[in-house]
GROMACS .gro file of C-alpha atoms in nm:
model
  275
    1UNK     CA    1   1.617  -3.269   1.667
    2UNK     CA    2   1.467  -3.027   1.892
    3UNK     CA    3   1.699  -2.765   1.719
    4UNK     CA    4   1.565  -2.806   1.373
    5UNK     CA    5   1.200  -2.797   1.512
    6UNK     CA    6   1.261  -2.478   1.694
    7UNK     CA    7   1.399  -2.325   1.380
    8UNK     CA    8   1.133  -2.467   1.141
    9UNK     CA    9   0.920  -2.267   1.386
   10UNK     CA   10   1.079  -1.990   1.413
   11UNK     CA   11   1.099  -1.945   1.022
   12UNK     CA   12   0.726  -1.999   1.027
   13UNK     CA   13   0.620  -1.736   1.254
   14UNK     CA   14   0.794  -1.493   1.105
   15UNK     CA   15   0.724  -1.577   0.733
   16UNK     CA   16   0.333  -1.567   0.885
   17UNK     CA   17   0.402  -1.250   1.093
   18UNK     CA   18   0.497  -1.100   0.714
   19UNK     CA   19   0.222  -1.229   0.567
   20UNK     CA   20  -0.012  -1.090   0.818
   21UNK     CA   21   0.123  -0.750   0.794
   22UNK     CA   22   0.066  -0.726   0.423
   23UNK     CA   23  -0.275  -0.860   0.484
   24UNK     CA   24  -0.375  -0.621   0.702
   25UNK     CA   25  -0.168  -0.296   0.568
   26UNK     CA   26  -0.153  -0.416   0.213
   27UNK     CA   27  -0.426  -0.231   0.016
   28UNK     CA   28  -0.447   0.103  -0.145
   29UNK     CA   29  -0.215   0.388  -0.260
   30UNK     CA   30  -0.226   0.718  -0.360
   31UNK     CA   31  -0.159   0.826  -0.696
   32UNK     CA   32   0.013   1.151  -0.795
   33UNK     CA   33  -0.028   1.324  -1.100
   34UNK     CA   34   0.283   1.499  -1.251
   35UNK     CA   35   0.210   1.877  -1.378
   36UNK     CA   36   0.546   2.009  -1.513
   37UNK     CA   37   0.384   2.324  -1.647
   38UNK     CA   38   0.088   2.450  -1.473
   39UNK     CA   39  -0.072   2.706  -1.682
   40UNK     CA   40  -0.318   2.945  -1.568
   41UNK     CA   41  -0.697   3.004  -1.679
   42UNK     CA   42  -0.850   3.292  -1.849
   43UNK     CA   43  -1.106   3.290  -1.547
   44UNK     CA   44  -1.396   3.237  -1.786
   45UNK     CA   45  -1.498   2.896  -1.709
   46UNK     CA   46  -1.174   2.760  -1.892
   47UNK     CA   47  -1.008   2.423  -1.818
   48UNK     CA   48  -0.682   2.444  -1.596
   49UNK     CA   49  -0.600   2.069  -1.622
   50UNK     CA   50  -0.675   1.830  -1.910
   51UNK     CA   51  -0.581   1.442  -1.842
   52UNK     CA   52  -0.651   1.144  -2.102
   53UNK     CA   53  -0.693   0.818  -1.900
   54UNK     CA   54  -0.570   0.508  -1.979
   55UNK     CA   55  -0.923   0.378  -2.058
   56UNK     CA   56  -0.913   0.591  -2.384
   57UNK     CA   57  -0.643   0.342  -2.497
   58UNK     CA   58  -0.393   0.620  -2.638
   59UNK     CA   59  -0.180   0.611  -2.323
   60UNK     CA   60  -0.205   0.294  -2.152
   61UNK     CA   61   0.044   0.378  -1.894
   62UNK     CA   62  -0.158   0.616  -1.763
   63UNK     CA   63  -0.384   0.645  -1.467
   64UNK     CA   64  -0.699   0.447  -1.497
   65UNK     CA   65  -0.995   0.571  -1.285
   66UNK     CA   66  -1.112   0.200  -1.223
   67UNK     CA   67  -0.866   0.209  -1.024
   68UNK     CA   68  -1.044   0.403  -0.742
   69UNK     CA   69  -1.237   0.268  -0.439
   70UNK     CA   70  -1.522   0.391  -0.240
   71UNK     CA   71  -1.265   0.543   0.026
   72UNK     CA   72  -1.084   0.726  -0.304
   73UNK     CA   73  -1.075   1.104  -0.302
   74UNK     CA   74  -0.921   1.354  -0.549
   75UNK     CA   75  -0.757   1.614  -0.396
   76UNK     CA   76  -0.672   1.943  -0.590
   77UNK     CA   77  -0.390   2.169  -0.529
   78UNK     CA   78  -0.402   2.539  -0.687
   79UNK     CA   79  -0.341   2.900  -0.708
   80UNK     CA   80  -0.628   3.117  -0.716
   81UNK     CA   81  -0.692   3.482  -0.848
   82UNK     CA   82  -0.969   3.654  -0.787
   83UNK     CA   83  -1.340   3.581  -0.586
   84UNK     CA   84  -1.236   3.255  -0.461
   85UNK     CA   85  -1.452   3.265  -0.129
   86UNK     CA   86  -1.677   3.004  -0.313
   87UNK     CA   87  -1.562   2.670  -0.476
   88UNK     CA   88  -1.345   2.791  -0.736
   89UNK     CA   89  -1.335   2.483  -0.931
   90UNK     CA   90  -1.483   2.160  -1.029
   91UNK     CA   91  -1.388   1.798  -1.142
   92UNK     CA   92  -1.499   1.716  -1.479
   93UNK     CA   93  -1.551   1.336  -1.532
   94UNK     CA   94  -1.556   1.281  -1.921
   95UNK     CA   95  -1.649   1.008  -2.165
   96UNK     CA   96  -1.734   0.956  -2.521
   97UNK     CA   97  -1.759   0.688  -2.778
   98UNK     CA   98  -1.432   0.513  -2.717
   99UNK     CA   99  -1.292   0.153  -2.707
  100UNK     CA  100  -1.581   0.039  -2.488
  101UNK     CA  101  -1.922   0.135  -2.459
  102UNK     CA  102  -2.027   0.361  -2.143
  103UNK     CA  103  -2.224   0.224  -1.874
  104UNK     CA  104  -2.609   0.280  -1.943
  105UNK     CA  105  -2.640   0.479  -1.663
  106UNK     CA  106  -2.396   0.742  -1.784
  107UNK     CA  107  -2.629   1.007  -1.949
  108UNK     CA  108  -2.391   1.248  -2.016
  109UNK     CA  109  -2.014   1.285  -2.140
  110UNK     CA  110  -1.947   1.581  -1.956
  111UNK     CA  111  -1.999   1.551  -1.588
  112UNK     CA  112  -1.927   1.817  -1.358
  113UNK     CA  113  -1.837   1.753  -0.969
  114UNK     CA  114  -1.843   2.021  -0.689
  115UNK     CA  115  -1.583   1.993  -0.376
  116UNK     CA  116  -1.732   1.871  -0.084
  117UNK     CA  117  -1.434   2.054   0.089
  118UNK     CA  118  -1.215   2.339  -0.037
  119UNK     CA  119  -0.983   2.627   0.092
  120UNK     CA  120  -0.812   2.902  -0.076
  121UNK     CA  121  -0.532   2.657  -0.194
  122UNK     CA  122  -0.688   2.313  -0.237
  123UNK     CA  123  -1.023   2.116  -0.264
  124UNK     CA  124  -1.120   1.771  -0.192
  125UNK     CA  125  -1.391   1.576  -0.414
  126UNK     CA  126  -1.537   1.246  -0.306
  127UNK     CA  127  -1.585   0.895  -0.447
  128UNK     CA  128  -1.975   0.929  -0.347
  129UNK     CA  129  -2.002   1.257  -0.524
  130UNK     CA  130  -1.835   1.173  -0.842
  131UNK     CA  131  -1.997   0.843  -0.883
  132UNK     CA  132  -2.332   1.051  -0.816
  133UNK     CA  133  -2.250   1.313  -1.087
  134UNK     CA  134  -2.128   1.048  -1.327
  135UNK     CA  135  -2.410   0.784  -1.287
  136UNK     CA  136  -2.240   0.504  -1.185
  137UNK     CA  137  -1.920   0.408  -0.977
  138UNK     CA  138  -1.820   0.186  -1.279
  139UNK     CA  139  -1.529   0.409  -1.406
  140UNK     CA  140  -1.393   0.216  -1.678
  141UNK     CA  141  -1.516   0.430  -1.951
  142UNK     CA  142  -1.369   0.739  -1.832
  143UNK     CA  143  -1.164   0.847  -2.091
  144UNK     CA  144  -1.083   1.216  -1.966
  145UNK     CA  145  -1.024   1.377  -1.638
  146UNK     CA  146  -1.061   1.812  -1.627
  147UNK     CA  147  -1.021   2.084  -1.378
  148UNK     CA  148  -1.228   2.369  -1.474
  149UNK     CA  149  -1.224   2.709  -1.344
  150UNK     CA  150  -1.551   2.849  -1.178
  151UNK     CA  151  -1.492   3.244  -1.326
  152UNK     CA  152  -1.185   3.269  -1.157
  153UNK     CA  153  -0.805   3.265  -1.285
  154UNK     CA  154  -0.710   2.890  -1.174
  155UNK     CA  155  -0.335   2.707  -1.179
  156UNK     CA  156  -0.358   2.362  -1.075
  157UNK     CA  157  -0.013   2.278  -0.920
  158UNK     CA  158  -0.099   1.896  -0.798
  159UNK     CA  159  -0.375   1.648  -0.806
  160UNK     CA  160  -0.363   1.315  -0.582
  161UNK     CA  161  -0.616   1.042  -0.617
  162UNK     CA  162  -0.579   0.857  -0.241
  163UNK     CA  163  -0.657   0.480  -0.187
  164UNK     CA  164  -0.611   0.306  -0.546
  165UNK     CA  165  -0.596  -0.015  -0.611
  166UNK     CA  166  -0.317   0.001  -0.807
  167UNK     CA  167  -0.157  -0.314  -1.008
  168UNK     CA  168   0.141  -0.457  -0.899
  169UNK     CA  169   0.262  -0.309  -0.576
  170UNK     CA  170   0.129  -0.551  -0.307
  171UNK     CA  171   0.265  -0.855  -0.515
  172UNK     CA  172   0.612  -0.662  -0.505
  173UNK     CA  173   0.578  -0.598  -0.136
  174UNK     CA  174   0.518  -0.908  -0.080
  175UNK     CA  175   0.824  -1.082  -0.241
  176UNK     CA  176   1.050  -0.836  -0.088
  177UNK     CA  177   0.910  -0.936   0.272
  178UNK     CA  178   0.919  -1.324   0.226
  179UNK     CA  179   1.302  -1.261   0.120
  180UNK     CA  180   1.368  -1.032   0.435
  181UNK     CA  181   1.177  -1.341   0.624
  182UNK     CA  182   1.409  -1.606   0.491
  183UNK     CA  183   1.704  -1.379   0.510
  184UNK     CA  184   1.638  -1.335   0.880
  185UNK     CA  185   1.602  -1.702   0.961
  186UNK     CA  186   1.911  -1.797   0.768
  187UNK     CA  187   2.099  -1.531   0.977
  188UNK     CA  188   1.971  -1.710   1.304
  189UNK     CA  189   2.030  -2.045   1.181
  190UNK     CA  190   2.436  -1.936   1.118
  191UNK     CA  191   2.477  -1.765   1.426
  192UNK     CA  192   2.365  -2.073   1.660
  193UNK     CA  193   2.613  -2.330   1.754
  194UNK     CA  194   2.593  -2.639   1.538
  195UNK     CA  195   2.576  -2.935   1.761
  196UNK     CA  196   2.437  -2.987   2.131
  197UNK     CA  197   2.812  -3.093   2.219
  198UNK     CA  198   2.941  -2.739   2.139
  199UNK     CA  199   2.631  -2.563   2.287
  200UNK     CA  200   2.719  -2.781   2.644
  201UNK     CA  201   3.086  -2.683   2.567
  202UNK     CA  202   2.992  -2.297   2.579
  203UNK     CA  203   2.778  -2.320   2.904
  204UNK     CA  204   3.056  -2.522   3.109
  205UNK     CA  205   3.282  -2.224   3.029
  206UNK     CA  206   3.151  -1.916   3.206
  207UNK     CA  207   3.421  -1.693   3.119
  208UNK     CA  208   3.346  -1.746   2.768
  209UNK     CA  209   3.009  -1.683   2.774
  210UNK     CA  210   2.852  -1.446   2.534
  211UNK     CA  211   2.524  -1.228   2.592
  212UNK     CA  212   2.261  -1.371   2.342
  213UNK     CA  213   2.265  -1.250   2.024
  214UNK     CA  214   1.949  -0.972   1.974
  215UNK     CA  215   1.728  -1.082   1.714
  216UNK     CA  216   1.558  -0.811   1.516
  217UNK     CA  217   1.199  -0.831   1.375
  218UNK     CA  218   1.173  -0.842   1.010
  219UNK     CA  219   1.106  -0.549   0.836
  220UNK     CA  220   0.775  -0.540   0.694
  221UNK     CA  221   0.763  -0.367   0.337
  222UNK     CA  222   0.441  -0.187   0.339
  223UNK     CA  223   0.327  -0.020  -0.020
  224UNK     CA  224   0.492   0.318  -0.056
  225UNK     CA  225   0.237   0.623  -0.178
  226UNK     CA  226   0.235   0.597  -0.548
  227UNK     CA  227   0.506   0.832  -0.734
  228UNK     CA  228   0.430   1.028  -1.059
  229UNK     CA  229   0.431   0.733  -1.276
  230UNK     CA  230   0.213   0.395  -1.233
  231UNK     CA  231   0.297   0.084  -1.085
  232UNK     CA  232   0.265  -0.229  -1.326
  233UNK     CA  233   0.200  -0.515  -1.085
  234UNK     CA  234  -0.086  -0.687  -0.921
  235UNK     CA  235  -0.356  -0.450  -0.677
  236UNK     CA  236  -0.318  -0.485  -0.334
  237UNK     CA  237  -0.624  -0.707  -0.160
  238UNK     CA  238  -0.807  -0.626   0.166
  239UNK     CA  239  -0.736  -0.931   0.412
  240UNK     CA  240  -1.069  -1.007   0.599
  241UNK     CA  241  -0.905  -1.310   0.786
  242UNK     CA  242  -0.665  -1.096   0.949
  243UNK     CA  243  -0.778  -1.177   1.293
  244UNK     CA  244  -0.761  -1.570   1.198
  245UNK     CA  245  -0.401  -1.516   1.070
  246UNK     CA  246  -0.324  -1.340   1.413
  247UNK     CA  247  -0.458  -1.588   1.629
  248UNK     CA  248  -0.258  -1.845   1.431
  249UNK     CA  249   0.049  -1.686   1.463
  250UNK     CA  250   0.016  -1.642   1.873
  251UNK     CA  251  -0.036  -2.043   1.894
  252UNK     CA  252   0.288  -2.058   1.701
  253UNK     CA  253   0.471  -1.833   1.923
  254UNK     CA  254   0.305  -2.014   2.210
  255UNK     CA  255   0.410  -2.373   2.110
  256UNK     CA  256   0.772  -2.214   2.029
  257UNK     CA  257   0.812  -2.072   2.351
  258UNK     CA  258   0.704  -2.386   2.541
  259UNK     CA  259   0.910  -2.627   2.341
  260UNK     CA  260   1.184  -2.391   2.380
  261UNK     CA  261   1.153  -2.400   2.785
  262UNK     CA  262   1.103  -2.772   2.781
  263UNK     CA  263   1.404  -2.814   2.550
  264UNK     CA  264   1.674  -2.573   2.776
  265UNK     CA  265   1.517  -2.756   3.115
  266UNK     CA  266   1.623  -3.061   3.012
  267UNK     CA  267   1.947  -2.988   2.919
  268UNK     CA  268   2.018  -2.807   3.249
  269UNK     CA  269   1.904  -3.119   3.433
  270UNK     CA  270   2.126  -3.328   3.219
  271UNK     CA  271   2.414  -3.133   3.274
  272UNK     CA  272   2.373  -3.104   3.685
  273UNK     CA  273   2.427  -3.480   3.717
  274UNK     CA  274   2.778  -3.387   3.639
  275UNK     CA  275   2.888  -3.213   3.882
   0.00000   0.00000   0.00000
């Protein structure tokens, strides 16, 4: 009976640890745009990158600007030819009369954003600056994302949007982690003797005693950085109750340790009566 209780506690603790790890870490991912054929601008305020988002309706699998969070940044990598001492590029948030009418706070169709940080090879645009230029942080009607040069010859080689709530990755990770936790519990169960009699028999034969099997902690799968394709599962969610979950886990671990100690102490006393 005690063995069954300990096994149940072990399974519960492993599952809760996996859930806590997901709650704490599973939140946001980076989306990386695929640029297969970068082209150089003519250096006369030309566009180096033009991308129609999923919101426009023509390419539903494309990036959705509404996935961005307040922690998101747009990072652009490029090759610059000319006077690149000043910011050589600008980000353009574009909308038009599409499937959904733009937010009333969006006053223009063509909204330019300056980078808050840049070098000769890369530039960063903050969520706050983009929202300010666009007129709102509701990006559900952003139908195109463009990169234009500022009077220099510019070639965009890479674009990454950080900390996005991309649908689906959290559910996938949670399923994989739960499966790993269950597998770990099953492995532990198979490795233990099936009856108390077998356990006592192994204890009474010192020459046959084997070292305790090490139990590895279950691997926790976190969300990998977004590849060039878009994930199609549910977005990860921030866990505000992470501290409470950890406290419950600690209580379970303490209970398991106390019960295990009492169980083995009882067995030892019972065995000593036969000597």
